[in-house]
Amino acid sequence: MKVLIVCNNAYISGNGLHTAIHAQLRNLKRAGVDVRLMATENAEKDGAQPDFPLKHFHVLLFEPIVYANGFRFSLADRRKIRKAVEWADVVHLLECFPLQMRTLKIAKKLGKPCIATLHLFPQNVITNLFDVGGEHFLNKALMYFWKKGTLNGCDHIHCPSQTAADFLRRSGVTVPISVISNGITLEGRPEPDFDKLPSEDGKGVVNILTIGRNAREKDQKILLEAMNFSKHAGRIQLLFAGKGPLRKKLERQANQLFERGVLKHKVIFGFYSKTELPEIIRKAYLYIHCAWVEIEGLSCIEAIREGVVPIIAEGPYTATSQFALDERSRFPVKDAKTLAERIDWWIEHPQEHARMRPEYVKSLEAYDERKTTEAMIDLYQTLLK
């Protein structure tokens, strides 16, 4: 079976889509699938390149914003696309942009089955261009464009979460939908040290971590705002792991909290490699996920895998709260006061925190990438029948 993966950007790290793409390629190859990638060529000439490279398409007006969010668009070269599609048995579109629209048209002409994955809500795109809400007409217009240009023309849709699938049905997508997590690596990972309890004496510094692009939809400002309401703010060491267009704005907000004496420890901002991040995560007492727009939230389950208890925003455009085992690990999106209450509760109950750490790790068995890869291969085989 020959599977063609089609995406615009595969070589700018720092976002969940980049992680999901390379995990899918790695896992399919490991399972014996002949899988190849069509994407924008890697700007690092000495780095890995896609099997079917495309030129970078510059979006003149919005290029700085697009690049700051870890993205690039491909030039949809008809000749190169046709060559790639002719090679494939199944075409898998990972976005709904012009590249995928043209690829879908060519695949239909050649009689090749197509599956699309919803890795982004329209809100992920629009919110980074304009500071508007989830129900804004621009979000609805982009969804209409995606639905007409790509989604309803495919043979099947893959969604990483039930939240995404429900959204598509509400939006009028009519083709079959399968919910399969992007998955996470569990095999061969060292088990967290559950005997080590961060801040178990109630007197030490409490390390609190958030991971993700510094962007509007990730809403990390809510974590900073929550410090104004936390009884334990003076003990908390915040660490923001990621990069993005709002980095400097978040740094200013964090510095103001320190200067006012709300925080006694300066907030740490950093971007860490794949090898560095697990060690950073293991030092955290809590992981906070504030995003109000999120298809799945791989960074959250990466933190849980390392034995960290999460507190996760819950709302209509985010699926990540599915990983919370109870209400103590959920808070309404954009609600800084409730987030502070959740943080304080976990700080004040270290024994319960210790009890829940292995429970959270165990809960990830359903998201083992070995299981999710098998499910994806079964889906491909169904399309070929």
Short mmCIF file of C-alpha atoms in Angstrom, two decimals:
data_model
loop_
_atom_site.label_atom_id
_atom_site.label_comp_id
_atom_site.label_asym_id
_atom_site.label_seq_id
_atom_site.Cartn_x
_atom_site.Cartn_y
_atom_site.Cartn_z
CA MET A 1 0.00 0.00 0.00
CA LYS A 2 1.38 3.38 -1.06
CA VAL A 3 0.17 6.41 0.93
CA LEU A 4 0.85 10.01 -0.06
CA ILE A 5 0.78 12.52 2.83
CA VAL A 6 0.06 16.07 1.65
CA CYS A 7 0.80 19.09 3.84
CA ASN A 8 2.10 22.61 3.36
CA ASN A 9 4.67 22.71 6.12
CA ALA A 10 6.56 19.82 7.68
CA TYR A 11 9.88 21.35 8.72
CA ILE A 12 9.18 24.25 11.06
CA SER A 13 8.98 22.89 14.60
CA GLY A 14 7.09 24.38 17.49
CA ASN A 15 3.51 23.39 16.73
CA GLY A 16 1.34 20.32 17.15
CA LEU A 17 0.84 19.79 13.43
CA HIS A 18 4.59 19.41 12.88
CA THR A 19 4.70 16.81 15.68
CA ALA A 20 1.69 14.91 14.32
CA ILE A 21 3.02 14.80 10.75
CA HIS A 22 6.38 13.31 11.65
CA ALA A 23 4.87 10.87 14.13
CA GLN A 24 2.47 9.65 11.44
CA LEU A 25 5.26 9.21 8.89
CA ARG A 26 7.46 7.38 11.39
CA ASN A 27 4.72 5.08 12.63
CA LEU A 28 3.40 4.16 9.18
CA LYS A 29 6.91 3.34 7.95
CA ARG A 30 7.53 1.24 11.05
CA ALA A 31 4.31 -0.67 10.30
CA GLY A 32 5.53 -1.47 6.77
CA VAL A 33 3.50 1.09 4.82
CA ASP A 34 5.18 2.74 1.83
CA VAL A 35 4.43 6.33 2.80
CA ARG A 36 5.79 9.45 1.14
CA LEU A 37 5.46 13.16 1.83
CA MET A 38 4.55 16.04 -0.47
CA ALA A 39 5.25 19.39 1.21
CA THR A 40 7.14 22.66 0.97
CA GLU A 41 10.86 22.03 0.64
CA ASN A 42 12.88 22.36 3.82
CA ALA A 43 14.51 25.79 4.06
CA GLU A 44 17.50 24.10 5.71
CA LYS A 45 19.22 22.68 2.67
CA ASP A 46 21.20 20.18 4.74
CA GLY A 47 18.06 18.96 6.50
CA ALA A 48 15.56 16.25 5.52
CA GLN A 49 13.48 16.96 2.42
CA PRO A 50 10.02 15.73 1.36
CA ASP A 51 9.80 12.96 -1.23
CA PHE A 52 7.84 15.33 -3.47
CA PRO A 53 9.14 18.85 -2.70
CA LEU A 54 7.16 21.97 -3.59
CA LYS A 55 8.28 25.58 -3.72
CA HIS A 56 7.41 27.97 -0.90
CA PHE A 57 4.42 30.22 -1.71
CA HIS A 58 4.79 33.64 -0.06
CA VAL A 59 1.57 35.15 1.32
CA LEU A 60 2.80 38.70 0.93
CA LEU A 61 0.58 40.62 3.36
CA PHE A 62 0.45 37.98 6.09
CA GLU A 63 3.83 36.26 5.63
CA PRO A 64 5.34 37.54 8.93
CA ILE A 65 2.31 36.29 10.90
CA VAL A 66 2.24 32.97 9.05
CA TYR A 67 5.94 32.34 9.66
CA ALA A 68 5.79 33.48 13.31
CA ASN A 69 3.18 30.78 13.90
CA GLY A 70 5.48 28.08 12.53
CA PHE A 71 3.83 27.69 9.13
CA ARG A 72 4.53 27.93 5.41
CA PHE A 73 2.36 27.59 2.34
CA SER A 74 3.27 25.52 -0.71
CA LEU A 75 3.05 26.55 -4.33
CA ALA A 76 0.46 24.14 -5.76
CA ASP A 77 2.43 23.07 -8.84
CA ARG A 78 0.02 21.01 -10.96
CA ARG A 79 2.73 18.95 -12.67
CA LYS A 80 4.47 17.99 -9.43
CA ILE A 81 1.18 17.20 -7.71
CA ARG A 82 0.09 14.93 -10.54
CA LYS A 83 3.38 13.01 -10.39
CA ALA A 84 2.93 12.43 -6.65
CA VAL A 85 -0.72 11.39 -6.94
CA GLU A 86 0.05 8.99 -9.80
CA TRP A 87 2.49 7.20 -7.48
CA ALA A 88 -0.01 6.76 -4.64
CA ASP A 89 -2.73 4.23 -3.85
CA VAL A 90 -4.27 6.53 -1.18
CA VAL A 91 -3.96 10.31 -0.90
CA HIS A 92 -4.09 11.75 2.64
CA LEU A 93 -4.65 15.51 2.90
CA LEU A 94 -3.59 17.01 6.23
CA GLU A 95 -5.07 20.48 5.68
CA CYS A 96 -7.76 22.23 3.62
CA PHE A 97 -5.69 24.90 1.85
CA PRO A 98 -5.18 25.52 -1.91
CA LEU A 99 -2.52 22.77 -2.14
CA GLN A 100 -5.00 20.20 -0.87
CA MET A 101 -7.81 21.52 -3.05
CA ARG A 102 -5.75 21.13 -6.20
CA THR A 103 -4.45 17.72 -5.08
CA LEU A 104 -8.03 16.54 -4.49
CA LYS A 105 -9.11 17.56 -8.00
CA ILE A 106 -6.20 15.71 -9.58
CA ALA A 107 -6.78 12.62 -7.41
CA LYS A 108 -10.44 12.51 -8.45
CA LYS A 109 -9.48 12.65 -12.12
CA LEU A 110 -7.05 9.78 -11.58
CA GLY A 111 -9.53 7.74 -9.54
CA LYS A 112 -7.42 7.74 -6.37
CA PRO A 113 -9.24 7.60 -2.98
CA CYS A 114 -8.73 10.65 -0.75
CA ILE A 115 -8.93 11.07 2.99
CA ALA A 116 -8.61 14.41 4.78
CA THR A 117 -7.64 15.09 8.39
CA LEU A 118 -9.00 18.07 10.29
CA HIS A 119 -5.88 19.19 12.16
CA LEU A 120 -7.06 22.79 12.48
CA PHE A 121 -10.28 24.56 13.32
CA PRO A 122 -10.93 27.68 11.20
CA GLN A 123 -10.47 29.58 14.47
CA ASN A 124 -6.83 28.43 14.59
CA VAL A 125 -6.22 30.37 11.39
CA ILE A 126 -8.48 33.43 11.71
CA THR A 127 -7.61 34.19 15.34
CA ASN A 128 -3.94 34.60 14.38
CA LEU A 129 -4.87 37.14 11.72
CA PHE A 130 -7.66 39.01 13.51
CA ASP A 131 -8.56 39.09 17.19
CA VAL A 132 -12.13 37.79 16.83
CA GLY A 133 -14.35 35.27 18.62
CA GLY A 134 -15.23 31.71 17.72
CA GLU A 135 -18.58 32.52 16.11
CA HIS A 136 -17.29 35.41 13.98
CA PHE A 137 -18.44 35.35 10.35
CA LEU A 138 -14.81 35.06 9.16
CA ASN A 139 -14.51 31.69 10.89
CA LYS A 140 -17.76 30.53 9.33
CA ALA A 141 -16.66 31.79 5.90
CA LEU A 142 -13.37 29.90 6.08
CA MET A 143 -15.18 26.74 7.16
CA TYR A 144 -17.52 27.07 4.17
CA PHE A 145 -14.44 27.41 1.93
CA TRP A 146 -12.84 24.30 3.45
CA LYS A 147 -16.04 22.29 3.27
CA LYS A 148 -16.74 23.10 -0.38
CA GLY A 149 -13.14 22.98 -1.55
CA THR A 150 -11.87 19.90 0.27
CA LEU A 151 -13.82 18.14 3.01
CA ASN A 152 -17.05 17.21 1.25
CA GLY A 153 -15.10 16.13 -1.83
CA CYS A 154 -13.09 13.47 0.00
CA ASP A 155 -14.05 9.83 0.48
CA HIS A 156 -13.48 9.97 4.23
CA ILE A 157 -12.54 12.39 7.02
CA HIS A 158 -10.22 11.63 9.93
CA CYS A 159 -10.62 13.64 13.13
CA PRO A 160 -8.17 13.36 16.05
CA SER A 161 -10.99 13.99 18.55
CA GLN A 162 -14.75 13.65 18.94
CA THR A 163 -14.94 17.43 19.45
CA ALA A 164 -13.56 17.93 15.93
CA ALA A 165 -15.97 15.35 14.47
CA ASP A 166 -18.96 17.01 16.16
CA PHE A 167 -17.85 20.38 14.81
CA LEU A 168 -17.71 19.02 11.25
CA ARG A 169 -21.20 17.55 11.49
CA ARG A 170 -22.57 20.86 12.81
CA SER A 171 -20.83 22.61 9.92
CA GLY A 172 -22.53 20.46 7.29
CA VAL A 173 -19.82 17.95 6.38
CA THR A 174 -21.62 14.92 4.93
CA VAL A 175 -18.91 12.33 4.19
CA PRO A 176 -18.03 9.49 6.63
CA ILE A 177 -15.93 10.52 9.65
CA SER A 178 -13.62 8.39 11.82
CA VAL A 179 -12.22 9.55 15.15
CA ILE A 180 -8.64 8.35 15.68
CA SER A 181 -6.23 10.08 18.05
CA ASN A 182 -2.88 11.28 16.72
CA GLY A 183 -1.47 9.06 19.45
CA ILE A 184 1.59 9.24 21.66
CA THR A 185 4.71 7.09 22.13
CA LEU A 186 4.42 4.88 25.21
CA GLU A 187 6.59 1.90 24.27
CA GLY A 188 10.12 2.13 25.60
CA ARG A 189 9.49 5.29 27.66
CA PRO A 190 10.96 5.39 31.18
CA GLU A 191 8.25 5.23 33.85
CA PRO A 192 7.89 8.43 35.89
CA ASP A 193 9.33 8.43 39.41
CA PHE A 194 6.10 8.37 41.41
CA ASP A 195 8.00 8.29 44.72
CA LYS A 196 9.23 11.81 44.08
CA LEU A 197 6.55 14.33 45.08
CA PRO A 198 7.16 17.94 44.00
CA SER A 199 6.50 20.36 46.88
CA GLU A 200 5.23 17.54 49.09
CA ASP A 201 6.10 19.45 52.28
CA GLY A 202 3.88 22.36 51.23
CA LYS A 203 6.73 24.86 51.69
CA GLY A 204 8.86 24.58 48.56
CA VAL A 205 8.64 26.22 45.17
CA VAL A 206 5.79 24.89 43.02
CA ASN A 207 6.84 24.46 39.39
CA ILE A 208 3.95 25.04 36.99
CA LEU A 209 4.42 24.45 33.27
CA THR A 210 2.58 25.34 30.10
CA ILE A 211 3.66 24.22 26.62
CA GLY A 212 2.66 25.65 23.25
CA ARG A 213 2.98 28.43 20.72
CA ASN A 214 2.71 31.90 22.21
CA ALA A 215 -0.37 32.71 20.15
CA ARG A 216 -3.87 34.10 20.69
CA GLU A 217 -5.76 30.83 20.58
CA LYS A 218 -3.37 29.23 23.10
CA ASP A 219 -4.47 31.93 25.59
CA GLN A 220 -1.49 31.59 27.95
CA LYS A 221 -2.29 35.07 29.30
CA ILE A 222 -5.05 33.40 31.36
CA LEU A 223 -2.42 31.54 33.38
CA LEU A 224 -0.69 34.84 34.16
CA GLU A 225 -4.01 36.47 35.05
CA ALA A 226 -4.78 33.55 37.38
CA MET A 227 -1.77 34.48 39.51
CA ASN A 228 -3.70 37.56 40.68
CA PHE A 229 -6.25 35.24 42.31
CA SER A 230 -3.99 32.44 43.60
CA LYS A 231 -3.32 32.22 47.35
CA HIS A 232 0.00 30.55 46.58
CA ALA A 233 1.26 32.83 43.78
CA GLY A 234 4.33 33.75 45.82
CA ARG A 235 5.49 30.10 45.84
CA ILE A 236 4.83 29.45 42.16
CA GLN A 237 7.53 29.24 39.50
CA LEU A 238 5.92 29.52 36.06
CA LEU A 239 7.63 28.13 32.97
CA PHE A 240 6.37 28.84 29.45
CA ALA A 241 7.82 26.35 26.94
CA GLY A 242 7.29 27.52 23.37
CA LYS A 243 7.71 30.36 20.95
CA GLY A 244 5.41 32.50 18.85
CA PRO A 245 4.15 35.98 17.94
CA LEU A 246 2.89 36.89 21.44
CA ARG A 247 6.13 36.03 23.25
CA LYS A 248 7.11 39.63 24.07
CA LYS A 249 3.58 40.57 25.14
CA LEU A 250 3.47 37.64 27.56
CA GLU A 251 6.92 38.53 28.89
CA ARG A 252 5.73 42.08 29.63
CA GLN A 253 2.64 40.77 31.42
CA ALA A 254 4.79 38.36 33.45
CA ASN A 255 7.28 41.07 34.40
CA GLN A 256 4.46 43.28 35.65
CA LEU A 257 3.31 40.51 38.01
CA PHE A 258 6.85 40.18 39.35
CA GLU A 259 7.33 43.93 39.76
CA ARG A 260 4.02 44.20 41.65
CA GLY A 261 5.12 41.41 43.98
CA VAL A 262 2.35 39.01 42.94
CA LEU A 263 5.03 36.57 41.82
CA LYS A 264 8.22 36.12 43.86
CA HIS A 265 9.92 34.15 41.07
CA LYS A 266 10.45 35.55 37.57
CA VAL A 267 8.58 33.64 34.89
CA ILE A 268 10.87 31.52 32.70
CA PHE A 269 10.32 31.59 28.93
CA GLY A 270 12.15 29.10 26.71
CA PHE A 271 11.97 26.92 23.64
CA TYR A 272 13.26 23.39 24.15
CA SER A 273 14.27 20.54 21.87
CA LYS A 274 12.55 17.14 21.90
CA THR A 275 15.34 15.73 24.03
CA GLU A 276 15.32 18.64 26.51
CA LEU A 277 11.56 18.94 26.99
CA PRO A 278 10.86 15.65 28.86
CA GLU A 279 13.34 16.60 31.57
CA ILE A 280 11.73 20.04 31.86
CA ILE A 281 8.28 18.43 32.11
CA ARG A 282 9.29 16.00 34.87
CA LYS A 283 10.17 18.91 37.18
CA ALA A 284 6.61 20.31 36.98
CA TYR A 285 4.03 19.88 39.73
CA LEU A 286 1.17 20.89 37.40
CA TYR A 287 0.71 21.28 33.66
CA ILE A 288 -1.72 24.02 32.53
CA HIS A 289 -3.43 23.98 29.12
CA CYS A 290 -5.27 27.25 28.50
CA ALA A 291 -6.08 27.02 24.77
CA TRP A 292 -9.65 27.87 23.77
CA VAL A 293 -9.06 26.38 20.28
CA GLU A 294 -7.44 22.93 20.10
CA ILE A 295 -8.14 19.90 17.89
CA GLU A 296 -6.52 17.47 20.35
CA GLY A 297 -3.59 18.85 22.36
CA LEU A 298 -0.56 16.59 22.05
CA SER A 299 1.53 18.71 24.42
CA CYS A 300 -0.94 17.93 27.19
CA ILE A 301 -0.65 14.17 26.84
CA GLU A 302 3.13 14.51 26.54
CA ALA A 303 3.07 16.15 29.98
CA ILE A 304 0.74 13.50 31.40
CA ARG A 305 3.03 10.78 30.05
CA GLU A 306 5.83 12.16 32.24
CA GLY A 307 3.64 11.93 35.36
CA VAL A 308 2.39 15.52 35.58
CA VAL A 309 -1.16 16.29 36.73
CA PRO A 310 -2.93 18.61 34.23
CA ILE A 311 -5.43 21.44 34.54
CA ILE A 312 -7.15 21.91 31.18
CA ALA A 313 -9.43 24.57 29.69
CA GLU A 314 -12.85 23.30 28.62
CA GLY A 315 -14.90 24.89 25.84
CA PRO A 316 -16.71 24.31 22.53
CA TYR A 317 -13.60 24.62 20.33
CA THR A 318 -11.11 22.61 22.37
CA ALA A 319 -10.91 18.84 22.76
CA THR A 320 -8.06 18.73 25.25
CA SER A 321 -10.29 18.55 28.33
CA GLN A 322 -11.04 14.94 27.28
CA PHE A 323 -7.75 14.05 29.00
CA ALA A 324 -8.93 15.36 32.40
CA LEU A 325 -10.07 12.53 34.68
CA ASP A 326 -12.38 14.74 36.76
CA GLU A 327 -13.51 18.32 37.32
CA ARG A 328 -10.50 19.12 39.52
CA SER A 329 -8.46 19.18 36.30
CA ARG A 330 -10.88 21.28 34.23
CA PHE A 331 -11.75 24.97 34.13
CA PRO A 332 -13.91 27.03 31.74
CA VAL A 333 -11.94 28.68 28.92
CA LYS A 334 -10.81 32.23 29.67
CA ASP A 335 -11.76 31.89 33.37
CA ALA A 336 -8.66 32.96 35.30
CA LYS A 337 -10.34 32.89 38.72
CA THR A 338 -11.48 29.26 38.42
CA LEU A 339 -8.06 28.29 37.10
CA ALA A 340 -6.49 29.84 40.20
CA GLU A 341 -8.89 27.86 42.41
CA ARG A 342 -7.88 24.61 40.68
CA ILE A 343 -4.18 25.41 41.03
CA ASP A 344 -4.59 26.21 44.74
CA TRP A 345 -6.55 23.00 45.36
CA TRP A 346 -3.84 20.78 43.90
CA ILE A 347 -1.12 22.65 45.81
CA GLU A 348 -3.05 22.20 49.05
CA HIS A 349 -3.66 18.47 48.48
CA PRO A 350 -0.25 16.92 47.73
CA GLN A 351 -1.35 13.41 48.77
CA GLU A 352 -4.21 13.46 46.29
CA HIS A 353 -1.84 14.85 43.69
CA ALA A 354 0.50 11.90 44.34
CA ARG A 355 -2.39 9.43 44.05
CA MET A 356 -3.55 10.82 40.71
CA ARG A 357 -0.18 10.91 38.96
CA PRO A 358 -0.12 7.17 38.10
CA GLU A 359 -3.85 7.28 37.32
CA TYR A 360 -3.19 9.91 34.66
CA VAL A 361 -0.30 7.95 33.15
CA LYS A 362 -2.45 4.81 33.00
CA SER A 363 -5.23 6.74 31.23
CA LEU A 364 -2.98 7.23 28.18
CA GLU A 365 -3.12 3.56 27.17
CA ALA A 366 -6.06 4.35 24.88
CA TYR A 367 -3.85 6.84 23.00
CA ASP A 368 -0.88 4.51 22.40
CA GLU A 369 0.40 5.29 18.91
CA ARG A 370 0.66 1.57 18.12
CA LYS A 371 -3.13 1.31 18.45
CA THR A 372 -3.85 4.54 16.59
CA THR A 373 -1.51 3.57 13.73
CA GLU A 374 -3.29 0.22 13.33
CA ALA A 375 -6.62 2.04 13.20
CA MET A 376 -5.32 4.43 10.52
CA ILE A 377 -3.97 1.57 8.38
CA ASP A 378 -7.35 -0.19 8.66
CA LEU A 379 -8.98 3.00 7.43
CA TYR A 380 -6.66 3.19 4.42
CA GLN A 381 -7.38 -0.44 3.56
CA THR A 382 -11.12 0.21 3.75
CA LEU A 383 -10.73 3.02 1.20
CA LEU A 384 -8.96 0.65 -1.19
CA LYS A 385 -11.71 -2.01 -1.16
#
